[in-house]
XYZ file of C-alpha atoms in Angstrom:
325
model
C 0.000 0.000 0.000
C 2.811 2.305 0.750
C 4.133 1.813 -2.735
C 0.714 2.497 -4.196
C 0.052 5.396 -1.887
C 3.119 7.075 -3.300
C 1.235 7.412 -6.578
C -0.869 10.568 -7.009
C -4.572 10.527 -7.616
C -5.234 9.757 -11.328
C -7.812 12.561 -11.549
C -6.703 15.497 -9.382
C -3.041 14.484 -8.988
C -3.149 15.028 -5.200
C -1.307 12.563 -2.904
C -3.244 9.361 -2.312
C -4.902 8.874 1.030
C -4.848 5.592 2.993
C -8.546 4.915 2.221
C -10.152 3.410 -0.943
C -11.155 6.794 -2.382
C -9.646 10.244 -2.832
C -10.843 12.628 -0.123
C -10.440 15.561 -2.481
C -12.213 14.516 -5.752
C -14.004 11.341 -4.544
C -12.637 8.989 -7.200
C -12.257 5.277 -6.203
C -8.668 4.305 -6.601
C -9.307 0.673 -7.588
C -11.670 1.544 -10.426
C -9.349 4.276 -11.701
C -6.372 1.923 -11.660
C -8.350 -0.798 -13.510
C -9.461 1.682 -16.170
C -5.907 2.944 -16.631
C -4.638 -0.616 -17.034
C -7.206 -1.305 -19.796
C -6.221 1.861 -21.656
C -2.558 0.857 -21.558
C -3.411 -2.534 -23.023
C -5.206 -0.982 -26.001
C -2.605 1.693 -26.685
C -0.559 1.206 -29.917
C 3.104 1.418 -29.159
C 4.876 4.203 -31.120
C 7.047 3.087 -34.027
C 10.678 2.668 -33.170
C 12.856 5.633 -34.106
C 14.938 5.155 -37.193
C 18.618 5.035 -36.687
C 20.382 8.127 -38.051
C 22.132 7.543 -41.393
C 25.760 6.777 -41.296
C 27.556 9.952 -42.403
C 31.243 10.368 -42.710
C 32.156 13.100 -40.173
C 34.512 14.548 -42.765
C 31.481 15.455 -44.856
C 30.145 17.638 -42.078
C 33.359 19.566 -41.627
C 33.164 23.220 -42.659
C 35.579 23.953 -45.527
C 38.179 26.608 -45.228
C 36.513 29.448 -47.162
C 39.342 31.886 -47.528
C 38.806 35.139 -49.367
C 41.759 34.501 -51.652
C 40.319 31.231 -52.976
C 36.652 32.245 -53.354
C 35.290 32.371 -56.941
C 34.755 35.879 -58.351
C 31.346 37.372 -57.843
C 29.008 36.967 -60.823
C 28.320 40.432 -62.250
C 24.742 41.624 -62.472
C 23.072 41.270 -65.890
C 22.896 44.680 -67.535
C 19.876 44.437 -69.836
C 20.468 47.847 -71.423
C 24.060 46.964 -72.255
C 23.012 43.665 -73.838
C 20.361 45.398 -75.955
C 22.826 48.097 -77.010
C 25.377 45.468 -78.062
C 22.748 43.550 -80.043
C 21.539 46.729 -81.755
C 25.122 47.611 -82.694
C 25.653 44.170 -84.251
C 22.407 44.445 -86.206
C 23.301 47.891 -87.501
C 26.769 46.682 -88.450
C 25.571 43.869 -90.690
C 22.002 44.653 -91.781
C 22.669 47.290 -94.454
C 25.690 45.615 -96.137
C 23.909 42.253 -96.227
C 20.718 43.828 -97.606
C 22.633 45.591 -100.400
C 24.586 42.431 -101.235
C 21.424 40.301 -101.437
C 19.701 42.991 -103.530
C 22.679 43.102 -105.913
C 22.499 39.355 -106.625
C 18.699 39.475 -106.844
C 18.853 42.210 -109.499
C 21.449 40.291 -111.509
C 19.403 37.094 -111.825
C 17.107 36.518 -114.792
C 14.025 35.344 -112.912
C 14.825 37.203 -109.711
C 15.499 40.380 -111.708
C 11.971 40.270 -113.145
C 10.567 39.651 -109.690
C 12.546 42.588 -108.317
C 11.073 44.858 -110.987
C 7.566 43.825 -109.889
C 8.458 44.816 -106.330
C 10.155 48.117 -107.178
C 7.737 49.454 -109.834
C 5.322 50.897 -107.205
C 8.231 52.943 -105.818
C 9.090 54.053 -109.359
C 5.528 55.285 -109.861
C 5.470 56.820 -106.401
C 8.541 58.839 -107.399
C 6.558 60.283 -110.325
C 3.573 61.055 -108.089
C 5.500 62.724 -105.258
C 7.305 64.954 -107.737
C 3.964 65.929 -109.264
C 2.517 66.771 -105.845
C 5.520 68.941 -104.987
C 5.127 70.732 -108.315
C 1.465 71.567 -107.741
C -0.086 68.826 -109.879
C -2.538 66.093 -108.920
C -1.366 62.556 -109.682
C -2.425 59.044 -108.752
C 0.271 56.318 -108.697
C -0.701 52.777 -109.685
C 1.383 49.644 -110.046
C 2.527 50.365 -113.605
C 1.422 53.887 -114.440
C 0.928 57.273 -112.792
C -2.235 59.076 -113.830
C -1.880 62.872 -114.008
C -4.766 65.322 -113.596
C -3.016 68.655 -114.190
C -2.617 71.633 -111.869
C -4.322 71.389 -108.459
C -3.984 74.544 -106.336
C -6.128 73.114 -103.527
C -3.852 70.065 -103.280
C -0.840 72.376 -103.096
C -2.394 74.325 -100.244
C -3.273 71.144 -98.342
C 0.230 69.779 -98.806
C 1.807 73.041 -97.653
C -0.481 73.128 -94.621
C 0.464 69.552 -93.736
C 4.178 70.289 -94.047
C 3.771 73.448 -91.987
C 1.963 71.502 -89.278
C 4.744 68.905 -89.314
C 7.355 71.625 -88.802
C 5.358 73.295 -86.024
C 4.641 70.104 -84.059
C 8.262 68.967 -84.177
C 9.477 72.458 -83.320
C 7.348 72.328 -80.172
C 8.833 68.919 -79.348
C 12.371 70.120 -80.203
C 12.922 67.482 -82.864
C 15.255 69.544 -84.960
C 15.973 66.922 -87.606
C 12.282 66.699 -88.442
C 11.992 70.479 -88.350
C 14.839 70.855 -90.837
C 13.464 68.084 -93.065
C 9.970 69.552 -93.116
C 11.267 73.064 -93.806
C 13.426 71.758 -96.663
C 10.533 69.921 -98.322
C 8.275 72.957 -97.833
C 10.879 75.143 -99.557
C 11.214 72.656 -102.429
C 7.433 72.632 -102.861
C 7.271 76.419 -102.943
C 10.016 76.640 -105.584
C 8.657 73.835 -107.767
C 5.051 75.046 -107.572
C 5.577 78.784 -108.015
C 8.776 79.235 -110.006
C 9.188 76.361 -112.466
C 7.763 76.325 -115.977
C 5.379 73.616 -117.154
C 8.098 72.080 -119.363
C 10.566 71.872 -116.460
C 7.878 70.383 -114.212
C 7.146 67.687 -116.790
C 10.860 66.951 -117.123
C 11.251 66.558 -113.335
C 8.208 64.296 -113.063
C 9.533 62.006 -115.800
C 13.096 61.998 -114.436
C 12.010 61.188 -110.900
C 10.686 57.790 -111.814
C 13.972 55.906 -111.475
C 15.630 58.796 -109.624
C 12.777 59.015 -107.126
C 12.820 55.242 -106.712
C 16.489 55.389 -105.685
C 15.857 58.269 -103.273
C 12.890 56.469 -101.703
C 14.967 53.307 -101.450
C 17.666 55.225 -99.608
C 15.124 56.668 -97.171
C 13.638 53.214 -96.528
C 17.071 51.738 -95.873
C 18.037 54.494 -93.461
C 14.821 53.934 -91.525
C 16.696 50.980 -90.027
C 18.411 53.544 -87.788
C 15.114 54.615 -86.239
C 15.756 55.192 -82.518
C 14.706 52.448 -80.074
C 11.206 53.062 -78.792
C 10.022 54.761 -81.980
C 7.047 53.315 -83.852
C 9.172 52.012 -86.727
C 11.574 50.303 -84.320
C 8.947 49.065 -81.868
C 6.694 47.553 -84.556
C 9.681 46.043 -86.449
C 8.682 47.943 -89.610
C 12.342 48.618 -90.350
C 12.841 44.928 -91.165
C 10.343 45.319 -93.994
C 11.547 48.733 -95.144
C 15.193 47.623 -95.331
C 14.867 44.958 -98.086
C 12.370 47.063 -100.042
C 14.732 50.030 -99.922
C 17.774 47.966 -100.886
C 15.965 46.449 -103.875
C 14.695 49.852 -105.048
C 18.096 51.510 -104.767
C 20.005 48.650 -106.371
C 17.460 48.133 -109.164
C 17.615 51.749 -110.280
C 21.392 51.988 -109.925
C 22.069 48.736 -111.796
C 19.850 49.783 -114.710
C 21.896 52.893 -115.377
C 25.234 51.325 -114.505
C 24.640 48.759 -117.235
C 23.590 51.591 -119.564
C 26.879 53.361 -118.839
C 28.784 50.333 -120.080
C 26.501 49.896 -123.094
C 24.123 52.589 -124.359
C 22.010 49.848 -125.962
C 20.903 48.908 -122.433
C 19.135 52.269 -121.958
C 15.442 51.424 -121.467
C 14.049 53.135 -124.570
C 10.739 51.953 -125.964
C 6.975 52.048 -125.697
C 4.735 49.940 -123.454
C 1.250 49.030 -124.615
C -1.380 50.907 -122.631
C 1.258 53.060 -120.931
C 3.127 54.920 -123.665
C 6.733 55.910 -124.073
C 9.245 54.946 -121.412
C 10.790 57.614 -119.211
C 14.081 57.429 -121.108
C 12.288 57.858 -124.448
C 10.342 60.874 -123.202
C 13.458 62.525 -121.775
C 15.350 61.844 -124.997
C 12.565 62.823 -127.414
C 10.566 65.537 -125.663
C 13.336 67.135 -123.600
C 16.262 66.449 -125.953
C 18.480 64.624 -123.477
C 21.332 62.737 -125.110
C 22.297 59.204 -124.155
C 25.309 60.380 -122.179
C 23.230 62.971 -120.318
C 20.605 60.375 -119.414
C 23.139 57.942 -118.021
C 25.219 60.570 -116.245
C 22.285 62.237 -114.490
C 20.643 59.038 -113.310
C 23.987 57.635 -112.169
C 24.728 60.858 -110.310
C 21.538 60.380 -108.277
C 22.419 56.726 -107.649
C 25.962 57.521 -106.528
C 24.732 60.275 -104.205
C 22.266 57.834 -102.664
C 24.975 55.223 -102.077
C 27.289 57.855 -100.615
C 24.495 58.989 -98.288
C 23.961 55.403 -97.116
C 27.705 54.941 -96.597
C 28.094 58.182 -94.623
C 25.146 57.458 -92.336
C 26.368 53.881 -91.877
C 29.845 55.088 -90.867
C 28.513 57.724 -88.473
C 26.127 55.309 -86.761
C 28.839 52.635 -86.543
C 31.258 55.036 -84.838
C 28.558 56.240 -82.444
C 27.596 52.681 -81.578
C 31.192 51.715 -80.831
C 31.623 54.822 -78.688
C 28.486 54.010 -76.641
C 29.634 50.437 -76.052
C 33.106 51.590 -75.022
C 31.621 54.137 -72.595
C 29.741 51.370 -70.813
């Protein structure tokens, strides 16, 4: 009994009394002990603890991490620098590759005919733009430009649009656009107000192939549109570049071949269209073969020089920006 009396009461945990029940909570010791014994019999023994894995103590030793043997810290990824380097590589190779591909495309028999289908709209657009700047209404189509004569209202609308372009870019301090708009506005004023009808006709005819080469140059140089601009953001420059290269190379190759052989000058008449530009310049405006070739080639050479100068300037600027980083 003394051994059992040393145990506390199973309910209130007070010391057991000598009697059969707890004087504090009234529980009968015998019944409580019997119930506790039954619960112990039905209890599920806990699973034995797994032995810890055998690990070589050497694996747990802390290595000697000295500062002189630590690997160099990985530099942070500069997204702007990566994009600038990629843009520089694209600008380095895009224009030369486009001109080279256009050169071989123009030289092929089948590809040369296909190139002419692609570049003819730019040829006709050259006629039409010249007519607009000279105060005449014109509608370019795929193979012919339809002329409607003098159009003073069109001249006023064009001048107003150019003036608005200059004003808006002047407010935004975009001086390149301001200068470009002012130059075109001056050209329009001179061509509309000062030139004779014969000179206007001569310019419109001449600026078929000449205008095509100038437009091709402008399309190629659109590849240098600044990042974030609409042309750059919408990837339009990747479409303008091959179209510009084909237009420039097609016009230049035509007159380069004519320089080597005057029989290659595109004289003739097309059914439903009329005399070719070369025939009109030679017959109506009395241009000789040498004059034809020299003047068209002069425009082509100036266009190629313009592309080369802009390419060199942008290449040097790109290298300087990368070096500064």
